[in-house]
Amino acid sequence: MVRINDILDTILEYNSEAELHIVERAYIYSAQVHDGQMRLSGEPYLSHPLAVAFILAKMKLDVESIAAGILHDVIEDTHATKADIERLFGHNIAHIVEGVTKLSKLTLSDKVARQAESLRKMILAMADDIRVVLIKLADRLHNMRTLNYHNPERQISIARETLDIYAPIAARLGIFWLKQELEDVSFFYSMPEEYKKIDTLVNKARDEKEAYVKEVMEKLQEKLSLEGIEADIKGRFKQHYSIYHKMLSQNLEFNQVYDLIAFRIILEKKAQCYEVMGIIHDMWKPIHYKFKDYIGVPKQNGYQSLHTTVIGPHGERVEIQLRTKDMDEIAESGIAAHWSYKEGARIDEKTGKTFAWLRNLVDNQKESTDPDEFLENVRIDLYPDEIYVFTPDGEIKTLPKGATPVDFAYMIHTKIGDQCVGAKVNDKMVPLNYKLETGNSVSIITAKDHHPTPDWLNFVVTVKARSKIRHWINAQEKERSISLGREMCEKLFRKKGYNFNAMVKSGELDSIADSFSFKVVDDLIAHVGFGQITPLQLFHKVVPDDEKDREQEKKGDKLSAILDKLIGKNRKRKKNSGGIVVKGIDDILVKFSKCCNPLPGDEITGFITQGQGVTVHRKGCINTLQMASERKIDVEWSDDYKDSYPARIRIRATDRTGFLADVAMTINKSGANIINAQTETSEFGAVKSYFTISVSSIEQLEKVMNELRRVKHVNDVKRIDTTE
Ligand code: MN
């Protein structure tokens, strides 16, 4: 059993000024609250937190980490609360212990284990302090070392979880020795037969190859001495699990795994790594495609090395890794190595780009020589755009940051989304726009007759939720359009002495729908309701010979009829389109908006209106800004536009005798007609006149306005909307 003095001595070895009293107090407190508790091994429970703290001390972590390691199980397993820890040991230690406790509470069912990748991300995302993860890993390591006290079933399930979740996290953080030990112990328990096989083979190979390993190392040493380079050369067997994994993934026999032994050369300087590689390539022929430069392009976890494979002295493949002492330390200890960094240590800038938090770590290190403060500043933000939450079944769902229960509901199933009325997060009711957080357990409350509402679109963030809500709203609108269209048609057909519903039922309208390129009659009726086809147009398709109604249709465009009357010319209209082409649609009722009175030459936009066909506005007209964009339709001026269109202008002037007469005469002279005039005169003699005039185009309007600007006492002439 580890004793507290072992821990204190280890800390003093790397930090002679460490505040050991924090660790001592943590020890006393932990001993008190765990008193009477036993481990399966029969040892006092305290042996576990002490062993964990010792591992952390071996990793040369700061005293807060080590104290938190001693306290890591007290919230979960004793009467102690976070508040107690905070009061006694301060905010940081309490925060770390709470973080470790939260991770322990993640229920790792078999179902969860299958989602290893998500769970790893979740653990990293939940631990907002890197030390939480380091303690969790040390905790797992000690539990693995004492796994023999569990029954075989437990052993297998814990070992699998370690392989799936914790070893990859250690790898992600670059703590290679920890990853290897977790893997090999897990391998031993979860696949005992395979483990024994590999173990036997490795031992045999070790005996056989002992002389060979010595030979290669000596040859390398000799050559480097000749060149005057000091180097530390190691020849190591690959760990059992790596061999097994390689055999399995590449379908190899044991004796086909050529890199059973990896040779490692540790050098003083980076430049020497490349130099020595050149020397080796001179000695033994390199296999060029087997060369990897992780010094130039480090791995995401900060790992740096040159890897090369050469044809060795007996024609066999030899794998050699070259790195500096600093790189070797990172390769073994990963993120934990940064603690003991001396000033001037650096990591390639490129690493930082893909691994922002690591760059952060190094940046902080540069500014701070206080290791405690340094680790404190390290916050994990590996996956800044994602959150991970649990379903009631313990399944993990990945959602974008900012996701709400509605997003979650749609992710589960469209029906759950559509019918979602409320949500519980960790068993508490929350509003539907609540922002979910990593680790939340989310359950959705549904009601059969509930439907999405448009305001959900204001807070959902996933594409699926958004499109499903839109889909539902559109379907609703279509339904409304069908019933409206049906009503309009029924009315008109009844007036003409026909029974619309009976005609639909008899299938008489099927061919009509087809001629409009609609799949079903309902689509046709929906378009009537939606305003793209008038009931009268439809009626003429169905009953083509009704002459009397053709007359009425011509009068359909009320505005132009009024216009015709106003400007005193009873022209025959060429088409009812009024000089507008609606892209993709023929034979449609077109109306000019009364608000902005578009003229030929103006840029224009069309809007589909319920039961009114297409209304044409000037582009940018204030009224169009409020209209739903799905109603927008492209329109343009055709060649057959009418002789005149109404336009509204405002004239500001100073009053004088004969002013209005002059204005009227100017307008007439320019070839335009006055449709309407309105004048306000203030008591100070300021005149504001509003004219609606008929012109043929925007050019003519501009000409009129220019003429008006020349009229005596006119200050300002402006084209306006009705609303102005
Ligand atoms: Mn523990």
XYZ file of C-alpha atoms in Angstrom, residues 255-679:
425
model
C 6.170 -13.887 -37.603
C 4.899 -11.528 -40.308
C 4.859 -8.622 -37.885
C 8.256 -7.266 -38.875
C 8.295 -4.356 -36.463
C 8.057 -6.471 -33.307
C 11.085 -4.597 -32.124
C 11.218 -0.860 -32.478
C 14.595 0.806 -32.217
C 14.611 4.257 -30.780
C 17.405 6.788 -30.943
C 17.218 9.732 -28.555
C 19.297 12.741 -29.535
C 20.138 16.168 -28.180
C 18.975 18.404 -30.999
C 16.269 18.376 -33.628
C 18.762 18.827 -36.488
C 20.595 15.706 -35.324
C 17.465 13.625 -35.882
C 17.608 14.366 -39.608
C 21.388 14.028 -39.670
C 21.345 10.622 -37.993
C 18.566 9.462 -40.266
C 20.831 10.270 -43.237
C 23.629 8.253 -41.640
C 21.331 5.258 -41.101
C 20.014 5.425 -44.661
C 23.643 5.313 -45.733
C 24.234 2.172 -43.690
C 21.046 0.352 -44.532
C 18.777 0.827 -47.518
C 15.592 2.668 -46.554
C 12.120 1.614 -47.655
C 11.203 5.043 -48.909
C 7.442 4.882 -48.511
C 7.873 3.846 -44.889
C 9.387 7.180 -43.906
C 7.300 9.532 -41.750
C 8.275 12.988 -40.563
C 6.268 13.698 -37.412
C 8.800 16.350 -36.472
C 7.836 18.528 -39.418
C 4.174 17.540 -39.094
C 3.496 16.493 -35.494
C 0.526 14.310 -34.586
C -2.514 16.014 -33.096
C -1.576 15.039 -29.566
C 1.807 16.704 -29.935
C 3.782 13.560 -30.735
C 7.004 14.266 -32.657
C 9.485 11.786 -34.139
C 11.047 10.632 -37.379
C 10.013 7.101 -38.321
C 11.949 5.145 -40.884
C 12.093 1.506 -41.901
C 15.288 0.119 -43.410
C 16.559 -3.230 -44.671
C 18.789 -4.333 -41.787
C 22.027 -6.333 -41.554
C 20.327 -9.669 -42.298
C 17.992 -8.403 -44.988
C 15.133 -7.933 -42.537
C 13.022 -4.852 -41.977
C 14.078 -2.668 -39.078
C 11.911 0.122 -37.771
C 13.763 3.034 -36.239
C 12.376 6.102 -34.486
C 14.460 9.212 -33.972
C 13.603 12.026 -31.603
C 15.024 14.515 -29.119
C 14.816 14.125 -25.354
C 12.024 16.683 -25.179
C 10.082 14.907 -27.881
C 10.606 11.620 -26.088
C 9.178 13.038 -22.916
C 6.073 14.255 -24.743
C 5.783 10.934 -26.541
C 5.644 9.153 -23.201
C 3.737 11.603 -21.045
C 1.746 13.627 -23.541
C -0.122 16.496 -22.029
C 1.222 15.685 -18.571
C 4.745 16.356 -19.802
C 3.978 20.012 -20.229
C 3.925 20.440 -16.517
C 7.634 19.790 -16.159
C 8.578 21.813 -19.187
C 11.469 24.183 -18.789
C 11.169 27.580 -20.361
C 11.952 27.605 -24.071
C 10.326 24.285 -24.731
C 8.119 24.535 -27.754
C 5.732 22.656 -29.911
C 5.425 23.168 -33.600
C 3.003 25.930 -34.517
C 1.198 23.715 -36.967
C 0.156 21.442 -34.163
C -1.685 24.272 -32.602
C -3.833 24.887 -35.609
C -5.469 21.497 -35.519
C -5.276 21.196 -31.793
C -6.171 24.611 -30.508
C -6.270 23.705 -26.866
C -2.760 22.332 -27.012
C -1.537 25.549 -28.544
C -3.307 27.361 -25.777
C -1.483 25.191 -23.333
C 1.884 25.990 -24.834
C 1.115 29.680 -25.102
C 0.162 29.755 -21.465
C 3.283 27.892 -20.589
C 5.399 30.525 -22.255
C 3.922 33.272 -20.142
C 3.695 31.486 -16.878
C 6.458 29.740 -15.071
C 4.122 28.748 -12.282
C 3.041 25.215 -13.142
C -0.060 25.338 -10.933
C -1.380 28.373 -12.662
C -0.484 26.825 -15.970
C -2.579 23.714 -15.540
C -5.384 25.722 -14.073
C -5.603 27.658 -17.309
C -5.940 24.558 -19.398
C -9.530 24.093 -20.348
C -10.552 21.389 -22.687
C -12.307 22.620 -25.736
C -11.697 19.810 -28.160
C -15.095 19.822 -29.737
C -16.327 23.363 -29.348
C -19.292 23.037 -31.671
C -20.889 19.891 -30.335
C -22.760 18.761 -27.266
C -23.532 15.218 -26.156
C -26.736 14.286 -24.399
C -28.421 11.098 -23.253
C -31.758 9.685 -24.345
C -33.882 8.060 -21.621
C -32.452 4.721 -22.852
C -28.901 5.864 -22.201
C -28.102 6.406 -25.840
C -25.835 9.338 -26.632
C -26.905 11.858 -29.218
C -24.561 14.418 -30.684
C -26.130 17.803 -31.349
C -24.754 21.155 -32.404
C -24.099 23.651 -29.632
C -27.223 25.657 -28.829
C -29.543 22.758 -29.640
C -32.886 22.702 -27.838
C -35.259 19.917 -26.731
C -37.134 20.425 -30.021
C -33.954 19.660 -32.008
C -33.419 16.626 -29.808
C -37.026 15.467 -30.330
C -36.750 15.696 -34.111
C -33.447 13.860 -34.003
C -35.176 10.949 -32.252
C -38.166 10.850 -34.606
C -40.169 13.259 -36.729
C -43.371 12.288 -34.949
C -41.822 12.960 -31.539
C -40.737 16.353 -32.829
C -44.123 17.214 -34.296
C -45.952 16.240 -31.115
C -43.511 17.600 -28.597
C -45.171 19.719 -25.899
C -42.544 19.783 -23.192
C -39.200 18.425 -22.084
C -37.409 17.268 -18.989
C -33.696 17.716 -18.529
C -32.241 15.663 -15.683
C -35.833 15.129 -14.522
C -36.691 18.811 -14.342
C -39.148 20.498 -16.682
C -37.531 22.982 -19.030
C -38.958 25.276 -21.720
C -38.793 24.047 -25.318
C -36.201 26.678 -26.202
C -33.887 25.559 -23.359
C -30.258 25.253 -24.483
C -29.070 21.701 -23.834
C -25.671 20.995 -22.325
C -23.286 18.078 -22.553
C -24.204 15.314 -20.130
C -27.884 16.245 -19.921
C -30.414 13.435 -19.805
C -33.255 14.562 -21.999
C -36.768 13.189 -22.219
C -39.511 14.584 -24.384
C -43.158 14.849 -23.447
C -45.512 14.420 -26.396
C -49.239 14.926 -26.883
C -51.114 13.231 -29.682
C -52.918 16.257 -31.050
C -50.048 18.655 -30.669
C -48.436 20.272 -33.701
C -45.365 22.352 -34.468
C -45.752 26.106 -34.300
C -43.936 28.622 -36.500
C -42.189 30.184 -33.487
C -40.156 27.003 -33.066
C -38.273 28.186 -36.123
C -36.927 31.019 -33.980
C -34.876 28.734 -31.751
C -34.206 25.366 -33.390
C -30.680 24.967 -34.744
C -30.647 21.626 -36.558
C -31.439 21.338 -40.241
C -33.706 18.384 -39.585
C -35.898 20.187 -37.058
C -36.088 23.277 -39.253
C -37.076 21.424 -42.393
C -39.582 19.208 -40.596
C -41.279 22.188 -38.979
C -41.393 24.014 -42.342
C -42.768 20.894 -43.968
C -45.577 20.712 -41.449
C -46.421 24.400 -41.821
C -46.458 24.122 -45.634
C -48.681 21.067 -45.465
C -51.044 23.043 -43.238
C -51.090 25.926 -45.687
C -51.815 23.607 -48.542
C -54.709 22.137 -46.641
C -56.092 25.605 -46.031
C -55.602 26.479 -49.691
C -57.483 23.380 -50.761
C -60.475 24.160 -48.601
C -60.444 27.798 -49.653
C -60.055 26.857 -53.328
C -62.831 24.339 -53.041
C -65.135 26.916 -51.504
C -64.339 29.476 -54.219
C -64.954 26.968 -57.000
C -68.141 25.620 -55.450
C -69.549 29.144 -55.258
C -68.694 30.104 -58.820
C -69.743 26.805 -60.356
C -73.024 26.938 -58.434
C -73.679 30.416 -59.841
C -73.173 28.958 -63.311
C -75.463 26.061 -62.596
C -72.862 23.360 -62.112
C -72.027 21.168 -59.133
C -68.307 21.432 -58.583
C -68.028 18.642 -56.007
C -69.927 16.201 -58.180
C -67.628 17.026 -61.106
C -64.565 16.398 -58.960
C -66.029 13.117 -57.775
C -66.902 11.964 -61.273
C -63.282 12.458 -62.334
C -64.182 15.175 -64.852
C -61.435 17.411 -63.535
C -58.662 14.841 -63.736
C -57.709 15.730 -67.285
C -57.854 19.449 -66.457
C -55.468 18.947 -63.553
C -53.277 17.035 -65.924
C -53.321 19.865 -68.472
C -52.052 22.194 -65.713
C -49.351 19.598 -64.972
C -50.779 18.783 -61.563
C -50.609 15.237 -60.338
C -53.932 15.312 -58.540
C -57.045 17.478 -58.601
C -56.349 18.613 -55.021
C -53.185 20.311 -56.230
C -55.205 22.161 -58.828
C -57.756 23.256 -56.215
C -54.953 24.263 -53.880
C -53.614 26.548 -56.590
C -56.995 28.194 -56.878
C -56.988 28.728 -53.121
C -53.436 29.940 -53.298
C -54.429 32.517 -55.907
C -52.470 31.279 -58.864
C -55.549 30.286 -60.844
C -58.904 32.048 -60.659
C -62.053 29.961 -60.260
C -63.290 31.509 -63.498
C -60.216 30.404 -65.404
C -60.791 26.923 -64.107
C -64.447 27.101 -65.051
C -63.566 27.989 -68.647
C -61.260 25.042 -68.845
C -64.046 22.796 -67.657
C -66.879 24.464 -69.665
C -65.085 26.128 -72.618
C -68.151 27.424 -74.489
C -69.641 29.771 -71.954
C -69.345 33.009 -74.003
C -71.136 35.239 -71.550
C -68.538 34.593 -68.947
C -65.683 35.456 -71.244
C -67.030 39.009 -71.232
C -67.002 39.050 -67.471
C -63.487 37.785 -67.361
C -62.361 40.747 -69.390
C -63.778 42.956 -66.718
C -61.964 40.897 -64.154
C -59.137 43.290 -63.936
C -60.961 45.942 -62.025
C -58.082 48.279 -61.654
C -57.500 48.619 -65.358
C -61.210 49.119 -65.892
C -61.194 51.964 -63.423
C -58.096 53.297 -65.034
C -59.646 53.182 -68.459
C -62.586 55.138 -67.214
C -60.473 57.687 -65.413
C -58.261 58.512 -68.331
C -61.293 58.681 -70.545
C -60.211 56.207 -73.145
C -62.155 53.029 -73.608
C -59.393 51.030 -75.210
C -59.673 47.400 -75.920
C -57.187 45.496 -73.841
C -54.872 43.142 -75.647
C -54.402 40.746 -72.794
C -55.312 40.688 -69.177
C -51.671 40.514 -68.252
C -51.305 44.280 -68.381
C -47.923 43.996 -69.985
C -46.487 41.597 -67.436
C -44.988 38.199 -68.021
C -45.057 35.841 -65.076
C -42.231 33.443 -65.499
C -43.309 29.874 -66.052
C -47.035 30.569 -65.860
C -49.414 31.542 -68.657
C -52.896 32.727 -68.327
C -52.777 34.160 -64.880
C -54.537 37.093 -63.350
C -52.123 39.974 -62.873
C -52.848 42.989 -60.754
C -50.829 46.115 -60.135
C -50.295 47.023 -56.567
C -51.999 50.204 -55.524
C -49.282 51.024 -53.064
C -46.357 51.606 -55.392
C -47.886 51.782 -58.895
C -45.167 50.163 -61.024
C -44.428 51.667 -64.438
C -42.892 49.992 -67.467
C -39.166 50.332 -66.934
C -39.371 49.958 -63.145
C -37.763 46.931 -61.610
C -40.616 44.755 -60.404
C -41.459 41.761 -58.256
C -44.565 39.582 -58.252
C -46.370 38.203 -55.232
C -48.932 35.486 -55.248
C -51.958 36.525 -53.244
C -54.758 34.416 -51.996
C -57.532 34.363 -54.580
C -56.175 37.413 -56.421
C -53.569 36.017 -58.778
C -50.276 37.829 -58.930
C -49.827 41.339 -57.637
C -46.996 43.327 -59.143
C -44.961 45.677 -56.962
C -41.948 47.848 -57.543
C -38.822 46.145 -56.305
C -38.128 47.323 -52.790
C -41.693 48.534 -52.164
C -42.131 48.664 -48.428
C -45.119 46.331 -48.528
C -43.189 43.559 -50.246
C -40.637 43.461 -47.476
C -43.224 42.018 -45.114
C -44.371 39.321 -47.507
C -43.262 35.735 -47.207
C -40.550 34.980 -49.711
C -42.131 31.698 -50.786
C -44.935 33.778 -52.287
C -42.505 35.710 -54.411
C -42.578 35.012 -58.130
C -40.436 36.378 -60.930
C -42.206 38.780 -63.269
C -41.036 41.084 -66.000
C -42.416 43.611 -68.438
C -43.551 42.146 -71.758
C -43.670 44.007 -75.100
C -47.414 44.429 -75.067
C -47.756 46.761 -72.148
C -50.604 49.159 -71.982
C -50.656 52.795 -73.056
C -50.853 54.141 -69.575
C -50.313 53.321 -65.980
C -51.024 55.347 -62.875
C -48.181 57.013 -61.022
C -48.222 59.119 -57.893
C -46.155 62.214 -57.362
C -45.838 64.805 -54.641
C -45.041 68.443 -55.347
C -43.878 70.850 -52.669
C -44.083 74.511 -53.566
C -44.689 77.998 -52.266
C -48.193 79.127 -52.957
C -48.937 81.744 -55.596
C -51.827 82.661 -57.782
C -52.386 80.292 -60.694
C -50.004 77.686 -59.314
C -52.330 74.692 -59.730
C -53.338 75.734 -63.232
C -49.682 75.932 -64.242
C -49.008 72.481 -62.818
C -52.036 70.948 -64.578
C -51.044 72.544 -67.861
C -47.447 71.296 -67.556
C -48.648 67.753 -66.926
C -50.993 67.853 -69.898
C -48.358 69.305 -72.171
C -46.061 66.429 -71.381
C -48.705 64.022 -72.670
C -49.849 62.706 -69.301
C -53.346 62.863 -67.835
C -54.324 63.789 -64.329
C -56.367 61.099 -62.662
C -56.561 62.590 -59.239
C -55.273 65.669 -57.489
C -55.180 66.728 -53.878
C -53.675 69.863 -52.408
